[in-house]
PDB file of C-alpha atoms in Angstrom:
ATOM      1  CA  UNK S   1      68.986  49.665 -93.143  1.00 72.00           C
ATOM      2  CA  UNK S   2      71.647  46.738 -93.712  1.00 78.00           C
ATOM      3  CA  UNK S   3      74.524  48.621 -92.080  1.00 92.00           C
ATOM      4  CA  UNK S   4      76.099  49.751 -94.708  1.00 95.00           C
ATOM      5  CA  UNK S   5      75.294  53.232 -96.375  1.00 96.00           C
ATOM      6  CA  UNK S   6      75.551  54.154-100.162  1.00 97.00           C
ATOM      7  CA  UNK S   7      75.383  57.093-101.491  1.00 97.00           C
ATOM      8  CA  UNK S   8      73.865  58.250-103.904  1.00 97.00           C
ATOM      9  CA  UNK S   9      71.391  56.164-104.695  1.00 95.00           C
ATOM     10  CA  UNK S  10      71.381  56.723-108.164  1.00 96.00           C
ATOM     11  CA  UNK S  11      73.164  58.929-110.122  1.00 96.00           C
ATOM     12  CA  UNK S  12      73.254  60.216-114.110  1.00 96.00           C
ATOM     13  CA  UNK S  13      76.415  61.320-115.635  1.00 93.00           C
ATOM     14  CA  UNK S  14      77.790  62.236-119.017  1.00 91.00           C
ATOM     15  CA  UNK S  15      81.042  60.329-120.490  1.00 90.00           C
ATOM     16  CA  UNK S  16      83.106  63.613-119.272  1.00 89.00           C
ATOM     17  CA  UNK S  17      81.905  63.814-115.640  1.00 90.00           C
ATOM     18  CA  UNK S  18      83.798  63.153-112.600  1.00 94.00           C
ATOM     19  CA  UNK S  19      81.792  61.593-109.667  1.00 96.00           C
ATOM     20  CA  UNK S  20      82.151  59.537-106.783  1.00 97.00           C
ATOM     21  CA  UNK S  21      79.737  56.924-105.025  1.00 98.00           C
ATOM     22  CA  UNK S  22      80.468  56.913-101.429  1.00 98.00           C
ATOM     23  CA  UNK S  23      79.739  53.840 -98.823  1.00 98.00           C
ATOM     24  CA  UNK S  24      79.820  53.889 -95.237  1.00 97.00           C
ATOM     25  CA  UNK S  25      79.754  50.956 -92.887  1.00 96.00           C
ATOM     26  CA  UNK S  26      78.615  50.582 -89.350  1.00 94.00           C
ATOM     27  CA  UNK S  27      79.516  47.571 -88.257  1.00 92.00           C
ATOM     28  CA  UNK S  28      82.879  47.590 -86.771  1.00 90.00           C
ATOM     29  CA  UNK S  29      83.840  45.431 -90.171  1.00 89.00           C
ATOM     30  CA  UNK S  30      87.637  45.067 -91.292  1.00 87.00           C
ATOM     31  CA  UNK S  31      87.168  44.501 -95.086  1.00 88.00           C
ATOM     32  CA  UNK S  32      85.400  46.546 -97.823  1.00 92.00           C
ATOM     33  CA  UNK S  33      84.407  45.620-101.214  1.00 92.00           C
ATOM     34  CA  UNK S  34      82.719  46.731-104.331  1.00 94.00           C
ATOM     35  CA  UNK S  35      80.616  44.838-106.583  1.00 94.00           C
ATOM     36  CA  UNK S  36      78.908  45.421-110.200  1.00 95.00           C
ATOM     37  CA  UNK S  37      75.910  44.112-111.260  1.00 94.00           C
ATOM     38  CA  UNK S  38      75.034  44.162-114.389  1.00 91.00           C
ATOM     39  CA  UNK S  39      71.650  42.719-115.682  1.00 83.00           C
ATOM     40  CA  UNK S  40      71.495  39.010-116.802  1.00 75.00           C
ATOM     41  CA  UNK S  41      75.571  38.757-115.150  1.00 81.00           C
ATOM     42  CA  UNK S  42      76.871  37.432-112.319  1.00 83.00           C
ATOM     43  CA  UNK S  43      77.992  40.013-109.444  1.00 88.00           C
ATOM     44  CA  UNK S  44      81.508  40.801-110.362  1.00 89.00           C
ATOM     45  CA  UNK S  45      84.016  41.323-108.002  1.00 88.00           C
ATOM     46  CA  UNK S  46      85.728  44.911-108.437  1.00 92.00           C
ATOM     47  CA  UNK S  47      88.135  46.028-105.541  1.00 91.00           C
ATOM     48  CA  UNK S  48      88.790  44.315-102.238  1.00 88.00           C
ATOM     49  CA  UNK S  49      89.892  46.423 -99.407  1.00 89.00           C
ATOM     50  CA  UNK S  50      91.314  44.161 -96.106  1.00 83.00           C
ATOM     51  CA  UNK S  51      92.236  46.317 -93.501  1.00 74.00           C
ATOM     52  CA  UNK S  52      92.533  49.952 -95.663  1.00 70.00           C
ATOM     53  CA  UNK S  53      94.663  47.904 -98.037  1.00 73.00           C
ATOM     54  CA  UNK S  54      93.731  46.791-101.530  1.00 74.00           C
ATOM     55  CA  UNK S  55      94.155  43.083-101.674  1.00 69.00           C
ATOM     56  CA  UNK S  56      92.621  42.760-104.979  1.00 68.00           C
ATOM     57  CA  UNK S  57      92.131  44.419-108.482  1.00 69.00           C
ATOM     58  CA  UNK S  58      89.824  42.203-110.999  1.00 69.00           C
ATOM     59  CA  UNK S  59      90.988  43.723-113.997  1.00 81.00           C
ATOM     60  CA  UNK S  60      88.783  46.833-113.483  1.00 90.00           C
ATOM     61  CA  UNK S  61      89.880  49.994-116.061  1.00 92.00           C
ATOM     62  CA  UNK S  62      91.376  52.923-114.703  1.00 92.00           C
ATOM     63  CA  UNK S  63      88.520  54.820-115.128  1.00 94.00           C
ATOM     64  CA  UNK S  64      87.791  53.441-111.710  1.00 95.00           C
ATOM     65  CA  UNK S  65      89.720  54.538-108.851  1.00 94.00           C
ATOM     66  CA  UNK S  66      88.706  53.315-105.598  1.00 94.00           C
ATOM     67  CA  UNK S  67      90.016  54.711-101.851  1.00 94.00           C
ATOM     68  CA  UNK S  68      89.402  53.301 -98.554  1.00 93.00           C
ATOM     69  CA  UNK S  69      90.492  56.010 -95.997  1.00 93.00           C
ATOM     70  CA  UNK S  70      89.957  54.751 -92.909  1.00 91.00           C
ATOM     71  CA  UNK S  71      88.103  50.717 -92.415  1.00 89.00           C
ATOM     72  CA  UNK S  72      84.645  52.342 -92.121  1.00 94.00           C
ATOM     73  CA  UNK S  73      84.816  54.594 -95.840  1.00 96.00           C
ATOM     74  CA  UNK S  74      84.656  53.454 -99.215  1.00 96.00           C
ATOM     75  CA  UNK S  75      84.939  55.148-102.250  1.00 97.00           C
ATOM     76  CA  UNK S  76      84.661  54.912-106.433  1.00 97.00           C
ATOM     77  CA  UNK S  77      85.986  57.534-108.052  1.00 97.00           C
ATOM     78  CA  UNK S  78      84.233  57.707-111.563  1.00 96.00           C
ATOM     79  CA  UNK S  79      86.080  59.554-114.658  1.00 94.00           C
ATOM     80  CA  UNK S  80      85.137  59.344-118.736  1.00 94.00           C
ATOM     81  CA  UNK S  81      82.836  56.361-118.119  1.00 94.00           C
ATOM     82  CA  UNK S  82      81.268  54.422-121.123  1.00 94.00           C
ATOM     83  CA  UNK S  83      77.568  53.917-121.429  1.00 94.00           C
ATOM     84  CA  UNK S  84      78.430  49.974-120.900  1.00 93.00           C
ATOM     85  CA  UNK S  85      79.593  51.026-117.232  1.00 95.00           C
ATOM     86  CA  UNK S  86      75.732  51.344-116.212  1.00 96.00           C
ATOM     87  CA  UNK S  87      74.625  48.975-113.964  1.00 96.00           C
ATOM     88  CA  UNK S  88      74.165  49.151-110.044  1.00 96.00           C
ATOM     89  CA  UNK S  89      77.218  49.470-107.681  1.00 97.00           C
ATOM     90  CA  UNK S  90      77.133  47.624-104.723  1.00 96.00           C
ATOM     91  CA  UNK S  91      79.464  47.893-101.641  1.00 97.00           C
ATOM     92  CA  UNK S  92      79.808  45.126 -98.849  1.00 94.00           C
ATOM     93  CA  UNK S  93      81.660  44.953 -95.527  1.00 92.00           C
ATOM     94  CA  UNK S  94      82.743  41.832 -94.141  1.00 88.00           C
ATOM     95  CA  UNK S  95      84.895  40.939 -90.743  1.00 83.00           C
ATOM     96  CA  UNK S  96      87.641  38.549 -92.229  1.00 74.00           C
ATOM     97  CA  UNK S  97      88.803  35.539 -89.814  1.00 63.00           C
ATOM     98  CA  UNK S  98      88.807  31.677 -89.664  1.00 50.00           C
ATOM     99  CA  UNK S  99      85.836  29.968 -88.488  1.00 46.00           C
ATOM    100  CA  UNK S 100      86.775  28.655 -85.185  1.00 44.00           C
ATOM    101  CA  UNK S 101      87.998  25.266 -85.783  1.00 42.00           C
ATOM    102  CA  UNK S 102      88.580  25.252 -88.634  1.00 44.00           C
ATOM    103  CA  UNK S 103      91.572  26.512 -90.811  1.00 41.00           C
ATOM    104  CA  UNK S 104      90.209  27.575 -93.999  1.00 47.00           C
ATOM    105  CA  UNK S 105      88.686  31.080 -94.306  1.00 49.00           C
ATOM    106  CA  UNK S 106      85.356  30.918 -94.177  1.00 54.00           C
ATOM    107  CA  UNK S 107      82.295  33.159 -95.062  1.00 59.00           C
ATOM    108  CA  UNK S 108      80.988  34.677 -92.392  1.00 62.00           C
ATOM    109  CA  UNK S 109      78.324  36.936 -94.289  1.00 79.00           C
ATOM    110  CA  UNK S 110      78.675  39.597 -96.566  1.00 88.00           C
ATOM    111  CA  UNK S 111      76.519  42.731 -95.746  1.00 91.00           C
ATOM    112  CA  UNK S 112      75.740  45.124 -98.484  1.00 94.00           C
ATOM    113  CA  UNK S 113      74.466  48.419 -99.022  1.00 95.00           C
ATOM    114  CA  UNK S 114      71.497  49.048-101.409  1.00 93.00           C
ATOM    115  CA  UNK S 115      73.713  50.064-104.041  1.00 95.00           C
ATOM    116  CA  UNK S 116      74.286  53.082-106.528  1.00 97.00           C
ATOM    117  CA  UNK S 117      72.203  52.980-109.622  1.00 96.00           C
ATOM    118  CA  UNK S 118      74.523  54.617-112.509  1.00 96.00           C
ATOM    119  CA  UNK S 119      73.550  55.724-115.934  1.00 96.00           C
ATOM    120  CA  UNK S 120      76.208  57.161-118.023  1.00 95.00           C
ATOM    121  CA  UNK S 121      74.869  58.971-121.348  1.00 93.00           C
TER     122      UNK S 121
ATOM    123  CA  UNK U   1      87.987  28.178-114.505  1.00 67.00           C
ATOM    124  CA  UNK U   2      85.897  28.982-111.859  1.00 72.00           C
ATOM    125  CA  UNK U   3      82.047  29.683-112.673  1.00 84.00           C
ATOM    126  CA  UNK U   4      78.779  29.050-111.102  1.00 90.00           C
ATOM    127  CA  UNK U   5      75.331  27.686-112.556  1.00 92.00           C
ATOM    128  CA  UNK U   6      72.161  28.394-111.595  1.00 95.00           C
ATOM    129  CA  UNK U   7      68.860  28.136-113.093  1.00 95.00           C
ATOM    130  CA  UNK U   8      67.160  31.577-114.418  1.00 93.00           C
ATOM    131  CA  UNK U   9      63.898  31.243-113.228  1.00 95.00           C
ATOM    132  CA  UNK U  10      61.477  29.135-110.906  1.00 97.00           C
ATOM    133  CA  UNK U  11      57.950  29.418-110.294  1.00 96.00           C
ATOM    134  CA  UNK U  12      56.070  28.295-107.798  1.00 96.00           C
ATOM    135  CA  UNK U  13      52.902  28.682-106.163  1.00 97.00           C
ATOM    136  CA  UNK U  14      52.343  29.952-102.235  1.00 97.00           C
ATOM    137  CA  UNK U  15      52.703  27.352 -99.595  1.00 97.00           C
ATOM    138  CA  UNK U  16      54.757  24.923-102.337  1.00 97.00           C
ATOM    139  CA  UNK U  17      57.882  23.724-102.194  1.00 97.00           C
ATOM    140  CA  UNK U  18      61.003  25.018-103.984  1.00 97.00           C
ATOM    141  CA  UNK U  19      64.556  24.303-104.791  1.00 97.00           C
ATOM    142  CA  UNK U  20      66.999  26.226-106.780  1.00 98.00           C
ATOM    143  CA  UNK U  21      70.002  24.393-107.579  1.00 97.00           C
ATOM    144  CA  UNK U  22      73.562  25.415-107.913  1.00 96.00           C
ATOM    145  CA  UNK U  23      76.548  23.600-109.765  1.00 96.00           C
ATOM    146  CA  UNK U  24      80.171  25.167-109.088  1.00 92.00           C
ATOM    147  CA  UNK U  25      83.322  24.543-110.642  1.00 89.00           C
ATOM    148  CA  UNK U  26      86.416  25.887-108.707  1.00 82.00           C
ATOM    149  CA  UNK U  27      90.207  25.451-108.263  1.00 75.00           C
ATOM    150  CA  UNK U  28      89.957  26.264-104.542  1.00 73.00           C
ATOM    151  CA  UNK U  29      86.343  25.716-102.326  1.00 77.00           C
ATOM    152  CA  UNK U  30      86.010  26.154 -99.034  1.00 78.00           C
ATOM    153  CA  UNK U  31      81.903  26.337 -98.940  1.00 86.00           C
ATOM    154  CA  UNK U  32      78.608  27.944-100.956  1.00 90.00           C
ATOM    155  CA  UNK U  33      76.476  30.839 -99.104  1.00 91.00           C
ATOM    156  CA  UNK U  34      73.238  32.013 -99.911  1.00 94.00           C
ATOM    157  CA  UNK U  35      72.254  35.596-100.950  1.00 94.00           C
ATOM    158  CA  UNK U  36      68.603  36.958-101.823  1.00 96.00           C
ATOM    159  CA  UNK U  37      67.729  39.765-103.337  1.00 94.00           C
ATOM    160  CA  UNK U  38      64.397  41.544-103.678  1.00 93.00           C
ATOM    161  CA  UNK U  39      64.138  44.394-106.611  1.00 88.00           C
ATOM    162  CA  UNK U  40      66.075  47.138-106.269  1.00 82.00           C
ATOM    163  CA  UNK U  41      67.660  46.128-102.636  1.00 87.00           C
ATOM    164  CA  UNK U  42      70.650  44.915-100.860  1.00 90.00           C
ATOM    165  CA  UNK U  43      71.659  41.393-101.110  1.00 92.00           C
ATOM    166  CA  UNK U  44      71.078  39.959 -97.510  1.00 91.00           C
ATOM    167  CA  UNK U  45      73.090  36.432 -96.400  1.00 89.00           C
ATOM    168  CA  UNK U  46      71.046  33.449 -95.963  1.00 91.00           C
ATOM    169  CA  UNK U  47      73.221  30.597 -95.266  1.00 89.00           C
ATOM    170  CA  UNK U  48      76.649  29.288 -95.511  1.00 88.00           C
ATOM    171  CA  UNK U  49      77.774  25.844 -96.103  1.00 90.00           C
ATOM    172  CA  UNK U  50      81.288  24.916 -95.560  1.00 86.00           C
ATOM    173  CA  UNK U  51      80.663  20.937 -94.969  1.00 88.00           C
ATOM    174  CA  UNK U  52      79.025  18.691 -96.620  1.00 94.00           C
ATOM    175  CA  UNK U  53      75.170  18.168 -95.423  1.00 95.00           C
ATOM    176  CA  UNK U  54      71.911  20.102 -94.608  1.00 95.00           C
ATOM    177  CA  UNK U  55      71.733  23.335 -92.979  1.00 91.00           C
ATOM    178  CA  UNK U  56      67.995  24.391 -91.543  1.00 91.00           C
ATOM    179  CA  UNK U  57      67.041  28.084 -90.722  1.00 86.00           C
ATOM    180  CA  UNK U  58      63.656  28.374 -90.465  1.00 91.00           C
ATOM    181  CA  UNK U  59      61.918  27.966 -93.815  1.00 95.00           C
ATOM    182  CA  UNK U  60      65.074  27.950 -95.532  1.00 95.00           C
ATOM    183  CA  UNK U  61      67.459  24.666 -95.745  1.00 96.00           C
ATOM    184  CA  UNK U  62      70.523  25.133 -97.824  1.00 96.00           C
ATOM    185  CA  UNK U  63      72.529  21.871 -98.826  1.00 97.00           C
ATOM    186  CA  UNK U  64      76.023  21.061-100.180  1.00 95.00           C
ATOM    187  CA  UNK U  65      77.593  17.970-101.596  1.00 96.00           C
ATOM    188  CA  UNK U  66      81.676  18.622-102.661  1.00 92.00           C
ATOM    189  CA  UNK U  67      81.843  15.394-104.489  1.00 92.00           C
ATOM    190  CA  UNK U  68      79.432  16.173-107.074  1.00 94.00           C
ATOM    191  CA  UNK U  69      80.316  20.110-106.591  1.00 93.00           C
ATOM    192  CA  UNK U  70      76.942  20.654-106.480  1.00 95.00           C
ATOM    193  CA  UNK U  71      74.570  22.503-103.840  1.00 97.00           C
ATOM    194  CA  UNK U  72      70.699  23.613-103.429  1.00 98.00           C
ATOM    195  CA  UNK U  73      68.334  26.342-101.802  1.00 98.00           C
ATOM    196  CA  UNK U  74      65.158  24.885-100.749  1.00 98.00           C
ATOM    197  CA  UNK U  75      62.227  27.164 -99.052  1.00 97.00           C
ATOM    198  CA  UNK U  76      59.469  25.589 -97.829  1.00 97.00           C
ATOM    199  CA  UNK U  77      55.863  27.182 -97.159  1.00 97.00           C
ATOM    200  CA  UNK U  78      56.721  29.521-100.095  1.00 97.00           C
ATOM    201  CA  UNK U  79      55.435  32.984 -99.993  1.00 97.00           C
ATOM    202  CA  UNK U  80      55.002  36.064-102.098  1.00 97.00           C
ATOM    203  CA  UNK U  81      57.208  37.846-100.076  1.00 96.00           C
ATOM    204  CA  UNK U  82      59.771  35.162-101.113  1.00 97.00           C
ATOM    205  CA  UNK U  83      59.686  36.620-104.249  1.00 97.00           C
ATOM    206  CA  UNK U  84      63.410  37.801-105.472  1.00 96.00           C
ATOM    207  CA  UNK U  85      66.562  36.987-106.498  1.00 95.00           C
ATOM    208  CA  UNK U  86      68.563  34.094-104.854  1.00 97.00           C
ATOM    209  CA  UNK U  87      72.537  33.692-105.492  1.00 95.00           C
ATOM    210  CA  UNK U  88      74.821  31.444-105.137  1.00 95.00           C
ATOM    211  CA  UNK U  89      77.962  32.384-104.188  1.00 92.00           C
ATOM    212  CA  UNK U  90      81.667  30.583-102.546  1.00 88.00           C
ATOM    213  CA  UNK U  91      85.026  31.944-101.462  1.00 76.00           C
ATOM    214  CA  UNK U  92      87.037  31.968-104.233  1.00 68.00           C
ATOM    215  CA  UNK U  93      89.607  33.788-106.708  1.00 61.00           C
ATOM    216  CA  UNK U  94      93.241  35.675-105.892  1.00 60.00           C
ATOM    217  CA  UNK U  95      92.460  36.463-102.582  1.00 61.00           C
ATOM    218  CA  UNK U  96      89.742  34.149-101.281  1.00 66.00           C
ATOM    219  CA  UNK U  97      86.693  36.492-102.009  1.00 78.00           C
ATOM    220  CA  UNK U  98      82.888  35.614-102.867  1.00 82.00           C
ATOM    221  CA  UNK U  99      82.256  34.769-106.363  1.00 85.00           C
ATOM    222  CA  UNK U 100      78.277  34.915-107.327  1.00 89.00           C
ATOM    223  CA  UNK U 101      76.538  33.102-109.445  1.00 89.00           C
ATOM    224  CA  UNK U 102      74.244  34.644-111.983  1.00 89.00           C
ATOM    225  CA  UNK U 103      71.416  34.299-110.215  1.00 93.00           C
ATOM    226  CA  UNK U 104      67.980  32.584-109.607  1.00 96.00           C
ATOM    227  CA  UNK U 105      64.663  34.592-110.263  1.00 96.00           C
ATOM    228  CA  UNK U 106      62.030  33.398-108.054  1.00 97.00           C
ATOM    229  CA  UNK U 107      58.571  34.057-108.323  1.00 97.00           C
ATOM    230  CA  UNK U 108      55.950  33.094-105.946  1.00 97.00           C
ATOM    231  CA  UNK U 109      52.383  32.961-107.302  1.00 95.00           C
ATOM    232  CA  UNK U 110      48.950  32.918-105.509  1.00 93.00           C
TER     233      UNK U 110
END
């Protein structure tokens, strides 16, 4: 176990459904973060949570909602997804800061969970 | 724009030598990191470069040179279990998040 939970670990849903993939961190973390990764693509950056506060948005349709309750939770909610939305979700937690000495931000190591495999039909 | 290379696929044989190489091309860089990946896991942090130079952790040596925007991944004493998927990644875009790379499939033969 990385220290950060997913759940579930894979799920199938019509273009209709309503789900949501949950992640949980334990590592005392201040930032949350999904990814997608497709086959043959890059990760791609989805949501960026700093503090239970979106900081970032890439674009991502509306048919993704994400929350971030509390710094520890993560959610996606999932509604009238295309069949192109299959790939594996992956959530990371990260403690933002400045490497000492240093004023630029720096990474310090992005942990991630072992991901939601999705398959909309 | 802001986009990372990387080649596909490497092969190599156990106990060899490997380096996958990584070209960036970024606005804003701050340093590269290192993620693997094995098959249907997490991706776990390897190394992080934010100066110029050599890193060494163990069997794994990361480099990065910001003039030519260009860094490497070498693993020595290769083996199978090295097999996986090795990204590139830096701090980049809106709000200074990591950007990946496409990735690097590595396999390690007997």
């Amino acid at each position: 176990e990385t220290g950060v939970t997913q759940t579930p670990r894979h799920l199938v849903m019509g273009m209709t459904n309503k789900k949501s993939l949950k992640c949980e961190q334990h590592l005392g973390h201040n930032a949350m973060y999904w990814y997608k990764q497709s086959a043959k693509k890059p990760l791609e950056l989805m949501f960026v949570y700093s503090l239970e506060e979106r900081v970032e948005n890439n674009s991502v349709p509306s048919r993704f909602s994400p929350e971030c309750p509390n710094s520890s939770h993560l959610f996606l909610h999932l509604h009238t997804l295309q069949p192109e939305d299959s790939a594996l979700y992956l959530c990371a937690s990260s403690q933002e800061g400045l490497r000492q000495g240093a004023n630029f931000p720096a990474d310090y190591g992005y942990t991630f969970g072992s991901g939601t495999r999705l398959t909309v039909v | 724009g802001q986009s990372l290379e990387q080649p596909s696929e490497v092969t190599a044989v156990e106990g060899a030598i490997v380096q996958i190489n990584c070209t960036y091309q970024t606005s804003g860089f701050y340093g590269l990191s290192w993620y693997q990946q094995h098959d249907g896991g997490a991706p776990t942090f390897l190394s992080y470069n934010g100066l110029d130079g050599l890193e060494e952790t163990g069997r794994f040596s990361s480099f990065l040179s910001r003039s030519d925007s260009y860094g490497y991944l070498l693993l020595q004493e290769l083996q199978m279990k090295d097999s996986a998927s090795y990204f590139c990644a830096y701090v980049g875009g809106a709000t200074n998040k990591l950007i990946f790379g496409t990735g690097t499939l590595l396999a390690v033969q007997p």
